[in-house]
Short mmCIF file of C-alpha atoms and ligand atoms in Angstrom, two decimals:
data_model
loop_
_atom_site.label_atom_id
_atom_site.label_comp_id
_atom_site.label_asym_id
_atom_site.label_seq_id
_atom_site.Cartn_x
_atom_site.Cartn_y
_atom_site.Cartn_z
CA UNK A 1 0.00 0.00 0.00
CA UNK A 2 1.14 3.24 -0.77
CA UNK A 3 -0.33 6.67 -0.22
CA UNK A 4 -3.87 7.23 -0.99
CA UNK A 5 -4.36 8.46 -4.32
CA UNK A 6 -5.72 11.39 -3.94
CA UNK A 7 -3.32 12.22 -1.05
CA UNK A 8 -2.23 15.95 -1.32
CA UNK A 9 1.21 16.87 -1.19
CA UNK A 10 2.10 19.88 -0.07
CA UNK A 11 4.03 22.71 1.64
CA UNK A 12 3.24 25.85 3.64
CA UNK A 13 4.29 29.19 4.46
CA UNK A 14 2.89 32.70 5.80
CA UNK A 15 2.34 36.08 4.76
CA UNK A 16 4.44 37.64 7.31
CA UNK A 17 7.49 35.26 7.33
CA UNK A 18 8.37 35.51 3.37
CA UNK A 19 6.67 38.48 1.32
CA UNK A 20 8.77 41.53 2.74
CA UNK A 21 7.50 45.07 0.79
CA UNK A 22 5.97 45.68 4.17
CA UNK A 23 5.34 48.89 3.71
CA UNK A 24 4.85 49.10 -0.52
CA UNK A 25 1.32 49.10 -2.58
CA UNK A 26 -0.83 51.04 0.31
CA UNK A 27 0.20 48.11 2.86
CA UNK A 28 -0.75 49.22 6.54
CA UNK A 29 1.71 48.26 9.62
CA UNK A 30 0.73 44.77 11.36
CA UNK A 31 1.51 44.23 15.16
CA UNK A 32 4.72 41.86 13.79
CA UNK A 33 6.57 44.83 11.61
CA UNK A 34 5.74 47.67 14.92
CA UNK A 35 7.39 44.39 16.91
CA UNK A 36 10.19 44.23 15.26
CA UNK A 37 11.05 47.84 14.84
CA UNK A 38 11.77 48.27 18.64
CA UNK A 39 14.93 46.18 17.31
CA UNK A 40 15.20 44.74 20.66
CA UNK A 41 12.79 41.61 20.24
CA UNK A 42 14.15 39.95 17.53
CA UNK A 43 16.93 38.28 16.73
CA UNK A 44 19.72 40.61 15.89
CA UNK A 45 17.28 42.90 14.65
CA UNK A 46 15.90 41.38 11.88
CA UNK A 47 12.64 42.46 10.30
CA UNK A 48 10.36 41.58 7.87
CA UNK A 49 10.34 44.18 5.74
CA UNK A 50 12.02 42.27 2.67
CA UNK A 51 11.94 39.00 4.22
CA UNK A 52 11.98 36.24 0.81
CA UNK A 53 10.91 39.23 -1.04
CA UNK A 54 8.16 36.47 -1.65
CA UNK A 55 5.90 40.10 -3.29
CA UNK A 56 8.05 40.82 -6.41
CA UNK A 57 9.25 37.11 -6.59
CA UNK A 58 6.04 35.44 -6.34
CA UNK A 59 6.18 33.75 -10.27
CA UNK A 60 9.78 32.45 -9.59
CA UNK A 61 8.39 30.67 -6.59
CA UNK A 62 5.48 29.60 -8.07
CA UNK A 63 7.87 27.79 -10.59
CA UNK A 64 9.98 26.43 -8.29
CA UNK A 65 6.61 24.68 -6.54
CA UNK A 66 5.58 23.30 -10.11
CA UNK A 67 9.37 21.93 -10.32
CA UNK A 68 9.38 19.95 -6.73
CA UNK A 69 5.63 18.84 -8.02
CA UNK A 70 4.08 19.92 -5.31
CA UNK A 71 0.57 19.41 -5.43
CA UNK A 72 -0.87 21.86 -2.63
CA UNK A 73 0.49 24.89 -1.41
CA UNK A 74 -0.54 26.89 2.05
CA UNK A 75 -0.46 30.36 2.30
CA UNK A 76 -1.18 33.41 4.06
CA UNK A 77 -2.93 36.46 3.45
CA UNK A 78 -1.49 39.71 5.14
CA UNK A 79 -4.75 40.99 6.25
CA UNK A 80 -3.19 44.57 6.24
CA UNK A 81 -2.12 44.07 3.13
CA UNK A 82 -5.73 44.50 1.73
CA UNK A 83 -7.33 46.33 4.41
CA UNK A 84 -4.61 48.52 6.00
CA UNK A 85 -6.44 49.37 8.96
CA UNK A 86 -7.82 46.31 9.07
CA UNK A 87 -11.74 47.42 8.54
CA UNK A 88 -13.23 49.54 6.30
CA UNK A 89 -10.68 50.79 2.97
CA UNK A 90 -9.92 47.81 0.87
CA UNK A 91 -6.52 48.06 -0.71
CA UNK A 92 -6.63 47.12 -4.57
CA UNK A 93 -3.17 46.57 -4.53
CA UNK A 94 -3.29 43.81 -1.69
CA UNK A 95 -5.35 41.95 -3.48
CA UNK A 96 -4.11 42.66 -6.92
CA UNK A 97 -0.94 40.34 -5.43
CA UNK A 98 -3.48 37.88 -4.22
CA UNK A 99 -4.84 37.37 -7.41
CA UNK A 100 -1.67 37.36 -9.34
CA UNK A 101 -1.02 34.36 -6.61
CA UNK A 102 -4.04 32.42 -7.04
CA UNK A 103 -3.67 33.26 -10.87
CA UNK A 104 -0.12 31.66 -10.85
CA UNK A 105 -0.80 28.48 -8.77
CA UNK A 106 -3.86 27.48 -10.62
CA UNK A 107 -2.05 27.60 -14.00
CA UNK A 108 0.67 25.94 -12.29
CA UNK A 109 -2.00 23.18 -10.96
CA UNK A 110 -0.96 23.78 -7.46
CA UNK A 111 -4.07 23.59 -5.41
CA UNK A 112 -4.55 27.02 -2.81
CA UNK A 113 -4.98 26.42 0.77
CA UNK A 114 -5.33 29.68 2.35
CA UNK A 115 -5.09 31.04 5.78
CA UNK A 116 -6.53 33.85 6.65
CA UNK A 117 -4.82 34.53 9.66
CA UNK A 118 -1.10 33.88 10.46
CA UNK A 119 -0.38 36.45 13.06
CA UNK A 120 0.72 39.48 11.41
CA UNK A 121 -2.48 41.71 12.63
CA UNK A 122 -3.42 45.15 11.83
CA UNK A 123 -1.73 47.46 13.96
CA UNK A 124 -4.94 49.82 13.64
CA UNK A 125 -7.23 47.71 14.75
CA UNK A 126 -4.50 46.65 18.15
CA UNK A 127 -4.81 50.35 18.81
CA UNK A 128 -8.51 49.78 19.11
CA UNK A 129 -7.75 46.94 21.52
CA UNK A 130 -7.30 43.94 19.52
CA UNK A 131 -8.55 40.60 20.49
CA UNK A 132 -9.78 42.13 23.94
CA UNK A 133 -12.20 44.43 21.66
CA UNK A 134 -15.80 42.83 21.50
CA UNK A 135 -16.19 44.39 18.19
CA UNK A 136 -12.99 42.14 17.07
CA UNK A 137 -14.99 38.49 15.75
CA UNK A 138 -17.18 40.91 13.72
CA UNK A 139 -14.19 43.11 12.10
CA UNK A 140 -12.75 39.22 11.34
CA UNK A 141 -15.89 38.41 9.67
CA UNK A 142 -15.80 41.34 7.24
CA UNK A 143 -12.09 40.47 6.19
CA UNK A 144 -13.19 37.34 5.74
CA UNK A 145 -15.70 38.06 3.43
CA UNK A 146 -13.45 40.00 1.47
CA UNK A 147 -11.36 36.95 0.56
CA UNK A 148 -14.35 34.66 -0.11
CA UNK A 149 -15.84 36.99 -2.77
CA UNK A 150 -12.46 37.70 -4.20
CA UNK A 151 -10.80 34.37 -3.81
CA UNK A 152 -13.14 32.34 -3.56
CA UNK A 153 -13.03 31.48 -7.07
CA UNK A 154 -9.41 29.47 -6.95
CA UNK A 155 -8.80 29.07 -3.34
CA UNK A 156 -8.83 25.20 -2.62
CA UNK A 157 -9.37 25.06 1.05
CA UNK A 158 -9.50 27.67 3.83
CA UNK A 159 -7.90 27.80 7.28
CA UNK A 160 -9.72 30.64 9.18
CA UNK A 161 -6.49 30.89 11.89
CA UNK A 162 -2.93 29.35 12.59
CA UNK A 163 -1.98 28.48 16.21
CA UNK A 164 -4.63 30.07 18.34
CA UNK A 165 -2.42 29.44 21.00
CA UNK A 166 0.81 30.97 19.91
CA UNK A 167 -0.26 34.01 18.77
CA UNK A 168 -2.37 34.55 22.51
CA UNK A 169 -0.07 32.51 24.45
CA UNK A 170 3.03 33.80 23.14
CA UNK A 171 1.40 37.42 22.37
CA UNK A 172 -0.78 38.46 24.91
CA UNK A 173 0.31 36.39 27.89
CA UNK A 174 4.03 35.32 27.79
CA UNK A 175 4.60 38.97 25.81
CA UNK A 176 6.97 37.17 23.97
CA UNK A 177 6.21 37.39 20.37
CA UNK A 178 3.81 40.62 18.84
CA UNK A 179 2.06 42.55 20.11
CA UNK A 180 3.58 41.44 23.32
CA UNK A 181 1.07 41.92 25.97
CA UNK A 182 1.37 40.39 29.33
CA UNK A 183 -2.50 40.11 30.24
CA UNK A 184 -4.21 38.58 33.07
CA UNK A 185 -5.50 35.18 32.57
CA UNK A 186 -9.36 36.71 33.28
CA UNK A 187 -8.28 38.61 30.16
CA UNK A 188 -6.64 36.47 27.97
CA UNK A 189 -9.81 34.40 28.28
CA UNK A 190 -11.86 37.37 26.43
CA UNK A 191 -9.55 37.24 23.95
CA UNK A 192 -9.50 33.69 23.15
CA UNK A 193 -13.39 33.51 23.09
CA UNK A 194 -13.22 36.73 20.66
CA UNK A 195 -11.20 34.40 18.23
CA UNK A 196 -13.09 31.59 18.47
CA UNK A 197 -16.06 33.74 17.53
CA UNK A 198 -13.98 35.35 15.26
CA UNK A 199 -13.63 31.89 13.79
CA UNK A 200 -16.84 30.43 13.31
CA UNK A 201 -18.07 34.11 11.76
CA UNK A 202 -15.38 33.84 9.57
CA UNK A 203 -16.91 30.03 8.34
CA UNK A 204 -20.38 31.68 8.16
CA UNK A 205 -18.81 34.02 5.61
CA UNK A 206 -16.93 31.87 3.79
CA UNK A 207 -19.95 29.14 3.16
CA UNK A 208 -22.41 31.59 2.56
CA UNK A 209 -20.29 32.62 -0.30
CA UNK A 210 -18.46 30.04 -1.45
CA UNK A 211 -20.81 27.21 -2.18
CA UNK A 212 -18.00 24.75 -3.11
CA UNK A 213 -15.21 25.04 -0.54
CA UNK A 214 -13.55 23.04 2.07
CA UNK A 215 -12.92 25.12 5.18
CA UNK A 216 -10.96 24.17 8.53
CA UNK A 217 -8.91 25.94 10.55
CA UNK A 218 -5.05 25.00 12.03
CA UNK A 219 -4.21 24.78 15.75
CA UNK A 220 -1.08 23.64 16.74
CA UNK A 221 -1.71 20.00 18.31
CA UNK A 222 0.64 20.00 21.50
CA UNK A 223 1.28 15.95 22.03
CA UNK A 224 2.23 14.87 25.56
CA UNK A 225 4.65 11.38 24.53
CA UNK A 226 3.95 8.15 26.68
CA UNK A 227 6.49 7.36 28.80
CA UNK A 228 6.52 4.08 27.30
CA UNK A 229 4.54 2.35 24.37
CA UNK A 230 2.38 0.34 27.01
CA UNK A 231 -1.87 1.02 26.75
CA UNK A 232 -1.90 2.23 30.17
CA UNK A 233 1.02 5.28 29.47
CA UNK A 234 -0.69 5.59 25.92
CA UNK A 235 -4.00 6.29 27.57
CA UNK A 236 -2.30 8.53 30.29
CA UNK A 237 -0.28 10.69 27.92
CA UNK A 238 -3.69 11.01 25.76
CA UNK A 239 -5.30 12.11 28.81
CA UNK A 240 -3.07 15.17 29.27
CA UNK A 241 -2.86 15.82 25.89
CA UNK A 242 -6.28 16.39 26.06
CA UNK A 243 -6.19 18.56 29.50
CA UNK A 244 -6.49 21.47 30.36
CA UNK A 245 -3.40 22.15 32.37
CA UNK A 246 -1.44 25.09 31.17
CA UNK A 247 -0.92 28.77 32.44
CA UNK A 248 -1.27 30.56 29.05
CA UNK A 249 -4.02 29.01 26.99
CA UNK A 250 -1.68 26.92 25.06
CA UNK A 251 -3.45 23.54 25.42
CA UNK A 252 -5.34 21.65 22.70
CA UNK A 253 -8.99 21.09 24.20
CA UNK A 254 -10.01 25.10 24.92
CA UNK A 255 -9.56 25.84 21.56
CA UNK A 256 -11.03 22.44 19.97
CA UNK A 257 -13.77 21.42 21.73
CA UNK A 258 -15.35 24.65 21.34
CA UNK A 259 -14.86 24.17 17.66
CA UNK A 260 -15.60 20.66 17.20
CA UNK A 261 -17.77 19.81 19.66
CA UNK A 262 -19.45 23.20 20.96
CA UNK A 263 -18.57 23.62 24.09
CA UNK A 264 -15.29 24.49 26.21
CA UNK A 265 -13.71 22.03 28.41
CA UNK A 266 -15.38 20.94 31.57
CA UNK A 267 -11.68 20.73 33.37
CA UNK A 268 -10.81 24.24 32.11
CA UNK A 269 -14.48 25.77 32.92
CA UNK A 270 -13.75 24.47 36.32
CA UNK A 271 -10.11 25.54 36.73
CA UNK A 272 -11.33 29.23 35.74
CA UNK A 273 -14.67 29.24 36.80
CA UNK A 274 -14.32 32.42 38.75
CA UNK A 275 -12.67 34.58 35.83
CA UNK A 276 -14.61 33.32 32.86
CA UNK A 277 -15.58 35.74 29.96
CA UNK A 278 -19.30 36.42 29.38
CA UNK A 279 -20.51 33.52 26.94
CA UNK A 280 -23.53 35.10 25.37
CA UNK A 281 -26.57 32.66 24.17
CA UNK A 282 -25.65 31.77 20.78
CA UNK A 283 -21.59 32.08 20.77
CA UNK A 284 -21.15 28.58 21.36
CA UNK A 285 -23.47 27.93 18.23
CA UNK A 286 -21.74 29.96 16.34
CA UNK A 287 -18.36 28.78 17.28
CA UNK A 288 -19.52 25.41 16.27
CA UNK A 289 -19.32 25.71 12.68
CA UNK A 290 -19.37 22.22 10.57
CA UNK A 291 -16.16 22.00 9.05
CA UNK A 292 -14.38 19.76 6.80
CA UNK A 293 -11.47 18.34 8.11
CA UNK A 294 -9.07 18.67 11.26
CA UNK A 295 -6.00 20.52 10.51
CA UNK A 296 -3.14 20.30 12.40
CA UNK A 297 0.17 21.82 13.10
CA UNK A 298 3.29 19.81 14.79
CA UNK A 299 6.72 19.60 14.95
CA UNK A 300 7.82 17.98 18.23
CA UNK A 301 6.76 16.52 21.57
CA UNK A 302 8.23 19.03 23.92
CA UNK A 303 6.86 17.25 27.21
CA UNK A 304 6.13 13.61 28.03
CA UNK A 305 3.43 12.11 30.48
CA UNK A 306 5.83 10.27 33.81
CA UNK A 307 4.18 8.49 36.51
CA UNK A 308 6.19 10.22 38.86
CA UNK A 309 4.90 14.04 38.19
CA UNK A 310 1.41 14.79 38.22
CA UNK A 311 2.06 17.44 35.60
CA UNK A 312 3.36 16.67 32.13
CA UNK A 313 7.06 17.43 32.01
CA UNK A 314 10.44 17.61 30.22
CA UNK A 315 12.30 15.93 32.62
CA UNK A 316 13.25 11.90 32.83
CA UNK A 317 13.90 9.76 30.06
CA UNK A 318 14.72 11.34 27.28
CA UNK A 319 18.44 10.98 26.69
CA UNK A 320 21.69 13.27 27.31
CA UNK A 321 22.67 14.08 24.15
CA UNK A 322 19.62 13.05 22.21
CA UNK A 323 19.18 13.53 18.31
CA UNK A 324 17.85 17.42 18.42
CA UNK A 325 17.37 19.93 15.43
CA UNK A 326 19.01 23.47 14.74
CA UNK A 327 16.16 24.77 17.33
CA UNK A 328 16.57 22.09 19.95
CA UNK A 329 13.45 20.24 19.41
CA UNK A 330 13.17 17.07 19.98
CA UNK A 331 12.13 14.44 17.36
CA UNK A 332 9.74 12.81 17.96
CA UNK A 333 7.54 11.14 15.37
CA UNK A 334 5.79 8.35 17.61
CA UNK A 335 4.10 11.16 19.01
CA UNK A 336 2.93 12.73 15.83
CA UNK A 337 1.43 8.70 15.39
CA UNK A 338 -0.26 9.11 18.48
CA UNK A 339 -1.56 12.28 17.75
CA UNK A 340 -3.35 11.12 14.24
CA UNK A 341 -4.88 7.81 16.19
CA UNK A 342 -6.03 10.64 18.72
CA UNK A 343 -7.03 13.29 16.71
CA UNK A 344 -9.07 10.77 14.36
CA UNK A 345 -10.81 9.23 17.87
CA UNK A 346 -11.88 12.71 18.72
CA UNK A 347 -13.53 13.63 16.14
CA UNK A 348 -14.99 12.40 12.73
CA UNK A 349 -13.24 14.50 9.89
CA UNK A 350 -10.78 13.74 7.60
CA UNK A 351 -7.09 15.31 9.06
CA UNK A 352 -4.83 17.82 7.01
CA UNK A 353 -1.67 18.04 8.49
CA UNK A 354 -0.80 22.06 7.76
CA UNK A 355 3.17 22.00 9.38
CA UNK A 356 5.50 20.10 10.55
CA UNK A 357 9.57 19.97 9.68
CA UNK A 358 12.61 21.23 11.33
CA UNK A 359 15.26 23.80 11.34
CA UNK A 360 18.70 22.85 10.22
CA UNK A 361 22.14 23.78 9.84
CA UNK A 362 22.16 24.48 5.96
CA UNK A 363 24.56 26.25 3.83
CA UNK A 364 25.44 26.42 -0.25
CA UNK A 365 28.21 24.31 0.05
CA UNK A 366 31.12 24.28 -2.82
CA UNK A 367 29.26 22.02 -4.99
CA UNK A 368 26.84 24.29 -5.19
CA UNK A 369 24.19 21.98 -3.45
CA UNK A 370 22.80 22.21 -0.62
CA UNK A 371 22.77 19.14 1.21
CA UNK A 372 20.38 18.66 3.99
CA UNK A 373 20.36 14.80 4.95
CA UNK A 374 19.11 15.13 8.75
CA UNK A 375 16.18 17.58 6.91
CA UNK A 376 15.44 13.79 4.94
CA UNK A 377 15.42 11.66 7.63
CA UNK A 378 13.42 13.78 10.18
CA UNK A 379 10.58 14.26 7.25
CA UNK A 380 10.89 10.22 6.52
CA UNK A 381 10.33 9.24 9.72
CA UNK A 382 7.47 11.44 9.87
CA UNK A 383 5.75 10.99 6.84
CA UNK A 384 6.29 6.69 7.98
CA UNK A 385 4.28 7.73 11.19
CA UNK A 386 1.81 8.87 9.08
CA UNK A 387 1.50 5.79 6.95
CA UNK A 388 1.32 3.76 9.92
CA UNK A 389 -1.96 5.84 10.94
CA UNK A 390 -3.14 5.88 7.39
CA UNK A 391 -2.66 1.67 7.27
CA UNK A 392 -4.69 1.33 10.65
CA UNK A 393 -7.39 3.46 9.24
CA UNK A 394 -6.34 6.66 10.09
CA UNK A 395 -8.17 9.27 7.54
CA UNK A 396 -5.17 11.06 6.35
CA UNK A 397 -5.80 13.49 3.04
CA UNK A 398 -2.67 15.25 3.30
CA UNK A 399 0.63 16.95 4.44
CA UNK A 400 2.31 20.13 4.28
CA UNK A 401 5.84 20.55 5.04
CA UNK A 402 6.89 23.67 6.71
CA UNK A 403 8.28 25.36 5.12
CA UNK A 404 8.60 25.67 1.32
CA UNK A 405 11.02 27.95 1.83
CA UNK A 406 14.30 29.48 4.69
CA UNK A 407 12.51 32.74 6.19
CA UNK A 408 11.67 34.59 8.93
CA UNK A 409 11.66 32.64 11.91
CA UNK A 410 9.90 35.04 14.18
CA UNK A 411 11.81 35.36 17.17
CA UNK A 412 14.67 33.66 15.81
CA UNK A 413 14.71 36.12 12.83
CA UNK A 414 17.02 34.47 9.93
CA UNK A 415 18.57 32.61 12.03
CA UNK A 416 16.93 29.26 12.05
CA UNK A 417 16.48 27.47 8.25
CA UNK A 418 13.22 25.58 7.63
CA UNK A 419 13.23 25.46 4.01
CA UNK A 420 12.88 23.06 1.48
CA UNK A 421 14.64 25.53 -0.56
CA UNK A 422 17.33 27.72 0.50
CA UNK A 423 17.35 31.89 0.59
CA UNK A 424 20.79 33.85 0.15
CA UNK A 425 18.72 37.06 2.01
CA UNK A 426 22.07 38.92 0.57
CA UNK A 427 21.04 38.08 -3.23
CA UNK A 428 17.54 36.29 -2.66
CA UNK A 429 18.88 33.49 -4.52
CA UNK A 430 17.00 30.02 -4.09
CA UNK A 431 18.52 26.89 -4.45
CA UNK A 432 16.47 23.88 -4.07
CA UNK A 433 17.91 21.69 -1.00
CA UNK A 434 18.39 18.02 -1.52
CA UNK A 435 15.49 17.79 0.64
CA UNK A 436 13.33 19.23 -2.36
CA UNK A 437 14.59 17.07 -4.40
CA UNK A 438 14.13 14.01 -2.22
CA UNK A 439 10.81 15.63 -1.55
CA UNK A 440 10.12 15.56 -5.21
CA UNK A 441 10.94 12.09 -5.47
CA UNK A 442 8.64 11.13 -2.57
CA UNK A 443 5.32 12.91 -4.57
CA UNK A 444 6.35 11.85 -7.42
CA UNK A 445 6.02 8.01 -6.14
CA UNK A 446 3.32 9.01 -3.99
CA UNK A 447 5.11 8.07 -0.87
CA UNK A 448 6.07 4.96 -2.40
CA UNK A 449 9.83 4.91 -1.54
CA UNK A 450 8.55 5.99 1.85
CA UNK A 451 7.05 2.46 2.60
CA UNK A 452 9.88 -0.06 4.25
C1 BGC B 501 4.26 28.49 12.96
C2 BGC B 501 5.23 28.93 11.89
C3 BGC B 501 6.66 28.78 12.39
C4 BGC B 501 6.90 27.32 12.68
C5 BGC B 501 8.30 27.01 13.17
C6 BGC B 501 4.69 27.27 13.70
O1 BGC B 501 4.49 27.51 15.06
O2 BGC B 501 2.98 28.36 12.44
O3 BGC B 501 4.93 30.24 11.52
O4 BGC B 501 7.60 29.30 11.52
O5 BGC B 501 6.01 26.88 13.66
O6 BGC B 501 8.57 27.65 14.38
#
């Protein structure tokens, strides 16, 4: 068995992280470009304000994805990028690019998947207090519809957000990445129900407009590993993986059971059942939009499930010296296995896997090439996990690796290579890695050399 057929093979990116001109056409600032202009946040500096220079470059890319084959691409739209301040004034430009985009990968026959949301939010509409303003699932909505009636046309499948929980956790609790808020947690609640309703208008919009689509939306899937492969640590790391246990909204189940099963978690309603936001009659409903598959983002299993702590942690049996990437994450496949069995127990939709891959250590080297072997092998032993789950019924319909291309690695700036292909930011050169080309191979066969 190989593959199914109609498996999509793909790779991903976002707005923010490769387009650059970030202040060209009538574009309007997002939270990520103020971030990075106090120059103290980010890596050495960096910004994104040329980034892949992914705007002017977009038909060179768009080759290089017909030349790996890839079959599916996943992109971002800059929402200030077509409304600048985020409501009202459309920007012709913006979406002038957008259509150039869709334009390019249809004649290409690489199939759109679009997010509408990977972080880089209107600094306008922050000023008018962001997530925390009730106004903020409605101003979503609008956007939304926007892209639907403009878009709609090409765009394959739709992804209304990317990592709830990173860009709250990380942005309004931790302060650590834009717009770097360090809220309370009764707070931070009101903002994570404002994008879950921000969500679920956002589906409204889409299906009332698009009468063909598939529409989803891409958490990150945080996987607490079993201490061992026994059925009672299975079950116990599923159990936490499933809990509501962390400090700054970054678990799984407050941001999909809402979604996929209309209602928030009874552990987490419990834990903050004294600093709750107000759930109006009718949010839940409209959180609880019918979607089309589970989409998922994951690179490694930071934290395992040990019957000494009560708490998932990071301490105990993983090795000294352990097989790590560039970043220091672990690899940890098994767990991405678990999480497909999981994710396909908890709920009955076909599962798009939107990221996963690693940072490396690449360079041009003096061949000319640009050899990436530990890039192969992490992406082998992931895409066998998934064949596993697909043999044993798992419903599978496709992956993306992140990331098509080297870019800007948020925090980490430049610093930290995901690519497929490799960026000289100096010349904006791209050279295909091996990985591409191995990559290539591997879609080509339709996983077939994949299969031991
Ligand atoms: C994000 C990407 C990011 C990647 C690697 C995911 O959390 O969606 O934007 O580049 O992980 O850190």
């Amino acid at each position: 068995m190989t593959f199914p057929d109609d498996f999509m093979w793909g790779a991903s990116t976002a707005a923010f992280q490769i387009e650059g001109a970030a202040y060209e056409d009538g574009k309007g600032p997002s939270v990520w470009d103020v971030f990075c202009e106090r120059g103290d946040r980010v890596f050495e500096g960096h910004t994104g304000n040329i980034a892949c220079d992914h705007y002017h470059r977009w038909q060179e890319d768009v080759n290089l994805m017909k030349e790996i084959g890839l079959q599916s691409y996943r992109f971002s739209v800059s929402w200030p990028r077509v409304m600048p301040d985020g409501k009202g004034a459309v920007n012709q430009a913006g979406l002038d690019f957008y259509d150039r985009l869709l334009d390019g990968l249809c004649d290409a026959g690489v199939k759109p998947l679009c997010t509408l949301f990977h972080w880089d939010y209107p600094q306008a509409l922050f000023q008018q207090g962001g997530w925390l303003n009730d106004e903020s699932s409605n101003w979503f909505a609008d956007y939304a519809a926007l892209l639907a009636e403009k878009f709609g046309d090409r765009v394959h499948a739709w992804m209304t957000f990317n990592e709830p929980q990173l860009f709250i956790g990380s942005g309004h609790k931790a302060g650590a990445f834009a717009p770097g808020l360090r809220l309370s947690m009764r707070e931070l609640l009101v903002t994570a129900h404002n994008v879950l309703l921000s969500h679920g208008k956002a589906v409204q919009a889409i299906r009332s407009r698009c009468s063909d689509t598939q529409i989803g939306w891409a958490p990150v899937f945080h996987a607490i590993q079993p201490e061992s492969e026994s059925a009672e640590d299975i079950q116990k790391a599923r159990d936490f993986t499933f809990s509501t246990w962390r400090d700054d909204l970054g678990d799984n189940s407050w941001w999909c059971d809402p979604v996929y099963h209309g209602h928030y978690p009874e552990d987490g309603l419990k834990r903050w059942e004294n600093i709750l936001p107000p759930i109006k009659d009718g949010d839940m409903e409209i959180i609880h939009q019918p979607l089309d598959f589970f989409a998922f983002n994951q690179y490694a299993s930071a934290l395992y499930a040990d019957s000494a702590h009560g708490e998932p942690t990071d301490r105990g049996v993983r090795g000294v010296g352990r097989p790590r990437t560039a970043f220091g994450w672990d690899i940890t496949p098994q767990a991405f296995y678990h999480s497909l069995k999981w994710i396909s127990d908890y709920c009955d939709l076909p599962i798009l896997v939107t990221e996963n891959g690693c940072s490396n250590v690449d360079w041009v080297s003096l061949d000319g090439a640009v050899h990436d072997p530990q890039r192969i092998d992490l992406l082998h032993r992931y895409l066998q996990a998934t064949h596993e789950a697909i043999s044993e019924g798992v419903p599978v319909i496709g992956y993306c690796q992140w990331s098509l291309f080297d870019n800007f690695e948020w925090l980490a700036g430049y610093s930290q290579r995901f690519g497929l292909i490799h960026v000289d930011y100096e010349t904006q050169k791209r050279t295909l890695k091996d990985s591409a080309l191995w990559y290539k191979n591997v879609i080509a066969t339709n996983g077939g050399e994949l299969i031991p």
